[in-house]
PDB file of C-alpha atoms in Angstrom:
ATOM      1  CA  MET A   1     -32.744  -2.250 -70.310  1.00 72.00           C
ATOM      2  CA  GLN A   2     -36.319  -2.210 -71.575  1.00 77.00           C
ATOM      3  CA  SER A   3     -38.127  -1.532 -74.817  1.00 77.00           C
ATOM      4  CA  LEU A   4     -39.226   2.090 -74.965  1.00 76.00           C
ATOM      5  CA  VAL A   5     -41.578   1.271 -77.855  1.00 76.00           C
ATOM      6  CA  LYS A   6     -43.170  -2.156 -77.307  1.00 69.00           C
ATOM      7  CA  GLY A   7     -45.865  -2.099 -74.685  1.00 58.00           C
ATOM      8  CA  ALA A   8     -45.793   1.697 -74.742  1.00 51.00           C
ATOM      9  CA  ALA A   9     -47.211   2.193 -78.241  1.00 45.00           C
ATOM     10  CA  GLY A  10     -50.205   4.039 -76.796  1.00 52.00           C
ATOM     11  CA  ASP A  11     -47.877   6.513 -75.102  1.00 76.00           C
ATOM     12  CA  ILE A  12     -45.352   7.208 -77.863  1.00 77.00           C
ATOM     13  CA  THR A  13     -45.995   9.138 -81.054  1.00 79.00           C
ATOM     14  CA  CYS A  14     -44.494   8.220 -84.404  1.00 77.00           C
ATOM     15  CA  ARG A  15     -44.280  10.570 -87.409  1.00 79.00           C
ATOM     16  CA  VAL A  16     -43.002   9.700 -90.884  1.00 80.00           C
ATOM     17  CA  SER A  17     -42.069  11.664 -93.986  1.00 82.00           C
ATOM     18  CA  SER A  18     -44.556   9.832 -96.217  1.00 81.00           C
ATOM     19  CA  VAL A  19     -46.213   6.485 -96.914  1.00 78.00           C
ATOM     20  CA  LEU A  20     -45.937   4.434-100.116  1.00 78.00           C
ATOM     21  CA  ASN A  21     -48.810   5.382-102.450  1.00 78.00           C
ATOM     22  CA  ARG A  22     -50.423   7.128 -99.436  1.00 82.00           C
ATOM     23  CA  ASP A  23     -51.752   3.687 -98.469  1.00 77.00           C
ATOM     24  CA  THR A  24     -51.641   3.959 -94.677  1.00 80.00           C
ATOM     25  CA  LYS A  25     -53.723   0.802 -94.237  1.00 80.00           C
ATOM     26  CA  LEU A  26     -51.073  -1.390 -95.893  1.00 77.00           C
ATOM     27  CA  PHE A  27     -47.879   0.626 -95.346  1.00 79.00           C
ATOM     28  CA  GLY A  28     -48.644   3.031 -92.469  1.00 78.00           C
ATOM     29  CA  LYS A  29     -46.282   3.970 -89.658  1.00 80.00           C
ATOM     30  CA  GLN A  30     -48.231   1.899 -87.110  1.00 82.00           C
ATOM     31  CA  HIS A  31     -46.856  -1.279 -88.709  1.00 77.00           C
ATOM     32  CA  MET A  32     -43.270  -0.520 -87.585  1.00 78.00           C
ATOM     33  CA  LEU A  33     -44.390  -0.663 -83.974  1.00 79.00           C
ATOM     34  CA  ASP A  34     -46.815  -3.612 -83.989  1.00 80.00           C
ATOM     35  CA  GLY A  35     -44.088  -6.282 -83.602  1.00 79.00           C
ATOM     36  CA  SER A  36     -45.354  -8.302 -86.579  1.00 81.00           C
ATOM     37  CA  ASP A  37     -43.047  -9.646 -89.285  1.00 79.00           C
ATOM     38  CA  GLU A  38     -46.025  -9.574 -91.674  1.00 82.00           C
ATOM     39  CA  THR A  39     -46.615  -5.807 -91.703  1.00 78.00           C
ATOM     40  CA  CYS A  40     -44.317  -2.898 -92.556  1.00 77.00           C
ATOM     41  CA  TRP A  41     -43.934   0.848 -93.138  1.00 82.00           C
ATOM     42  CA  ASN A  42     -42.779   1.619 -96.662  1.00 78.00           C
ATOM     43  CA  SER A  43     -41.521   4.953 -97.904  1.00 73.00           C
ATOM     44  CA  HIS A  44     -38.270   6.894 -97.779  1.00 67.00           C
ATOM     45  CA  GLN A  45     -36.621   9.774 -95.952  1.00 79.00           C
ATOM     46  CA  TRP A  46     -37.332   9.702 -92.202  1.00 84.00           C
ATOM     47  CA  VAL A  47     -39.088   8.423 -89.062  1.00 85.00           C
ATOM     48  CA  VAL A  48     -39.530  10.395 -85.805  1.00 87.00           C
ATOM     49  CA  VAL A  49     -40.348   8.670 -82.506  1.00 85.00           C
ATOM     50  CA  VAL A  50     -41.641  11.007 -79.758  1.00 86.00           C
ATOM     51  CA  PHE A  51     -41.491   9.674 -76.194  1.00 84.00           C
ATOM     52  CA  PRO A  52     -43.926  10.716 -73.419  1.00 83.00           C
ATOM     53  CA  GLU A  53     -40.963  11.641 -71.203  1.00 82.00           C
ATOM     54  CA  ALA A  54     -37.215  12.128 -71.615  1.00 83.00           C
ATOM     55  CA  VAL A  55     -35.447   8.794 -72.112  1.00 83.00           C
ATOM     56  CA  ASP A  56     -31.889   7.481 -72.209  1.00 83.00           C
ATOM     57  CA  VAL A  57     -31.562   5.651 -75.534  1.00 82.00           C
ATOM     58  CA  ALA A  58     -29.107   2.766 -75.398  1.00 77.00           C
ATOM     59  CA  GLU A  59     -29.908   0.832 -78.567  1.00 77.00           C
ATOM     60  CA  VAL A  60     -32.101   1.027 -81.676  1.00 79.00           C
ATOM     61  CA  ARG A  61     -33.167  -2.142 -83.482  1.00 76.00           C
ATOM     62  CA  ILE A  62     -34.541  -2.061 -87.016  1.00 76.00           C
ATOM     63  CA  MET A  63     -35.508  -4.965 -89.255  1.00 73.00           C
ATOM     64  CA  PHE A  64     -35.419  -3.890 -92.904  1.00 72.00           C
ATOM     65  CA  GLN A  65     -36.701  -5.788 -95.926  1.00 71.00           C
ATOM     66  CA  GLY A  66     -33.873  -7.085 -98.118  1.00 68.00           C
ATOM     67  CA  GLY A  67     -33.254  -4.691-101.012  1.00 70.00           C
ATOM     68  CA  PHE A  68     -34.970  -1.800 -99.187  1.00 71.00           C
ATOM     69  CA  VAL A  69     -32.342  -0.981 -96.581  1.00 71.00           C
ATOM     70  CA  GLY A  70     -31.476   2.540 -95.472  1.00 75.00           C
ATOM     71  CA  GLN A  71     -27.875   3.547 -96.217  1.00 73.00           C
ATOM     72  CA  GLU A  72     -25.933   6.630 -95.127  1.00 78.00           C
ATOM     73  CA  CYS A  73     -28.373   7.052 -92.229  1.00 84.00           C
ATOM     74  CA  LYS A  74     -28.150   9.492 -89.330  1.00 88.00           C
ATOM     75  CA  PHE A  75     -29.478   9.754 -85.790  1.00 87.00           C
ATOM     76  CA  LEU A  76     -30.887  13.201 -85.043  1.00 89.00           C
ATOM     77  CA  VAL A  77     -32.173  14.025 -81.560  1.00 89.00           C
ATOM     78  CA  SER A  78     -34.171  16.677 -79.763  1.00 89.00           C
ATOM     79  CA  PRO A  79     -34.493  17.162 -76.006  1.00 84.00           C
ATOM     80  CA  GLU A  80     -37.810  18.999 -76.548  1.00 83.00           C
ATOM     81  CA  GLU A  81     -41.137  17.277 -77.181  1.00 80.00           C
ATOM     82  CA  LYS A  82     -42.559  19.721 -79.749  1.00 80.00           C
ATOM     83  CA  SER A  83     -39.359  21.007 -81.346  1.00 84.00           C
ATOM     84  CA  LYS A  84     -38.891  20.824 -85.097  1.00 86.00           C
ATOM     85  CA  GLU A  85     -35.147  21.354 -84.635  1.00 90.00           C
ATOM     86  CA  PHE A  86     -32.968  18.248 -84.409  1.00 91.00           C
ATOM     87  CA  ALA A  87     -29.252  18.010 -83.665  1.00 91.00           C
ATOM     88  CA  PHE A  88     -27.000  15.494 -85.401  1.00 91.00           C
ATOM     89  CA  LEU A  89     -25.958  12.731 -82.998  1.00 86.00           C
ATOM     90  CA  ALA A  90     -24.194  10.094 -85.068  1.00 84.00           C
ATOM     91  CA  ASN A  91     -24.224   8.104 -88.245  1.00 83.00           C
ATOM     92  CA  PHE A  92     -26.645   5.202 -88.225  1.00 65.00           C
ATOM     93  CA  TYR A  93     -24.503   2.721 -86.318  1.00 44.00           C
ATOM     94  CA  PRO A  94     -25.972   2.652 -82.766  1.00 34.00           C
ATOM     95  CA  GLU A  95     -23.031   0.767 -81.297  1.00 36.00           C
ATOM     96  CA  ASP A  96     -20.813   3.715 -82.212  1.00 32.00           C
ATOM     97  CA  CYS A  97     -22.638   6.325 -80.115  1.00 37.00           C
ATOM     98  CA  GLU A  98     -23.258   6.860 -76.425  1.00 43.00           C
ATOM     99  CA  ALA A  99     -26.712   6.898 -74.860  1.00 51.00           C
ATOM    100  CA  LYS A 100     -28.291  10.346 -74.934  1.00 58.00           C
ATOM    101  CA  ARG A 101     -31.201  11.790 -72.977  1.00 69.00           C
ATOM    102  CA  VAL A 102     -33.816  12.705 -75.576  1.00 72.00           C
ATOM    103  CA  ARG A 103     -37.545  13.291 -76.041  1.00 80.00           C
ATOM    104  CA  GLN A 104     -37.514  12.702 -79.806  1.00 79.00           C
ATOM    105  CA  LEU A 105     -35.361  10.465 -81.981  1.00 81.00           C
ATOM    106  CA  LYS A 106     -35.280  11.005 -85.741  1.00 85.00           C
ATOM    107  CA  LEU A 107     -33.821   8.437 -88.136  1.00 83.00           C
ATOM    108  CA  LEU A 108     -32.912  10.027 -91.467  1.00 84.00           C
ATOM    109  CA  PHE A 109     -32.364   7.752 -94.466  1.00 84.00           C
ATOM    110  CA  ASP A 110     -30.233   9.766 -96.899  1.00 84.00           C
ATOM    111  CA  LYS A 111     -29.709   6.858 -99.275  1.00 84.00           C
ATOM    112  CA  SER A 112     -31.281   3.454 -99.925  1.00 86.00           C
ATOM    113  CA  THR A 113     -30.237   0.221-101.608  1.00 86.00           C
ATOM    114  CA  ASP A 114     -33.437   0.456-103.682  1.00 85.00           C
ATOM    115  CA  PHE A 115     -33.105   2.108-107.111  1.00 86.00           C
ATOM    116  CA  TYR A 116     -36.019   4.459-106.327  1.00 85.00           C
ATOM    117  CA  GLY A 117     -34.798   5.303-102.825  1.00 84.00           C
ATOM    118  CA  ARG A 118     -37.547   3.433-100.972  1.00 86.00           C
ATOM    119  CA  VAL A 119     -36.998   2.055 -97.465  1.00 85.00           C
ATOM    120  CA  THR A 120     -39.168  -0.728 -95.995  1.00 85.00           C
ATOM    121  CA  ILE A 121     -39.152  -1.277 -92.224  1.00 83.00           C
ATOM    122  CA  TYR A 122     -40.849  -4.310 -90.690  1.00 83.00           C
ATOM    123  CA  GLN A 123     -39.934  -3.600 -87.070  1.00 83.00           C
ATOM    124  CA  LEU A 124     -38.567  -0.666 -85.100  1.00 82.00           C
ATOM    125  CA  ASP A 125     -37.666  -0.829 -81.419  1.00 82.00           C
ATOM    126  CA  VAL A 126     -35.808   1.563 -79.144  1.00 82.00           C
ATOM    127  CA  LEU A 127     -34.184   0.242 -75.957  1.00 78.00           C
ATOM    128  CA  GLY A 128     -33.270   2.312 -72.928  1.00 79.00           C
ATOM    129  CA  GLN A 129     -34.890   3.631 -69.792  1.00 77.00           C
ATOM    130  CA  PRO A 130     -36.727   6.709 -68.574  1.00 78.00           C
ATOM    131  CA  SER A 131     -34.263   9.445 -67.626  1.00 76.00           C
ATOM    132  CA  PRO A 132     -34.075  10.470 -63.986  1.00 72.00           C
ATOM    133  CA  ALA A 133     -35.796  13.788 -63.304  1.00 65.00           C
ATOM    134  CA  GLU A 134     -33.498  16.783 -63.250  1.00 56.00           C
TER     135      GLU A 134
END
């Protein structure tokens, strides 16, 4: 099993619902994927990771900041690269769902431990492998 994010950051696309205070330099989406414990994405709602090819997702690893943890989260997936439609896969516990062949993976944070609903992510990684061609 390999990281589908680390080492491939030039190939994947990441979209987010918003950025804290619109300060992309300090809290932009790129910080989730840089592997540094010193930088983070900060906002609420959702993150979408778009892969350059269909992949079989086996595990998702997220390091949250204490007090800014997503709760009542969902995995939503899309087999299409440009689709805005996502299908519900499972609640946010990756060990409770089977690997799925997807082109996009959306993490939806319906609730947060923070009073204002903010979520802070220091690292995001997706493990799996490229799907065999159909």
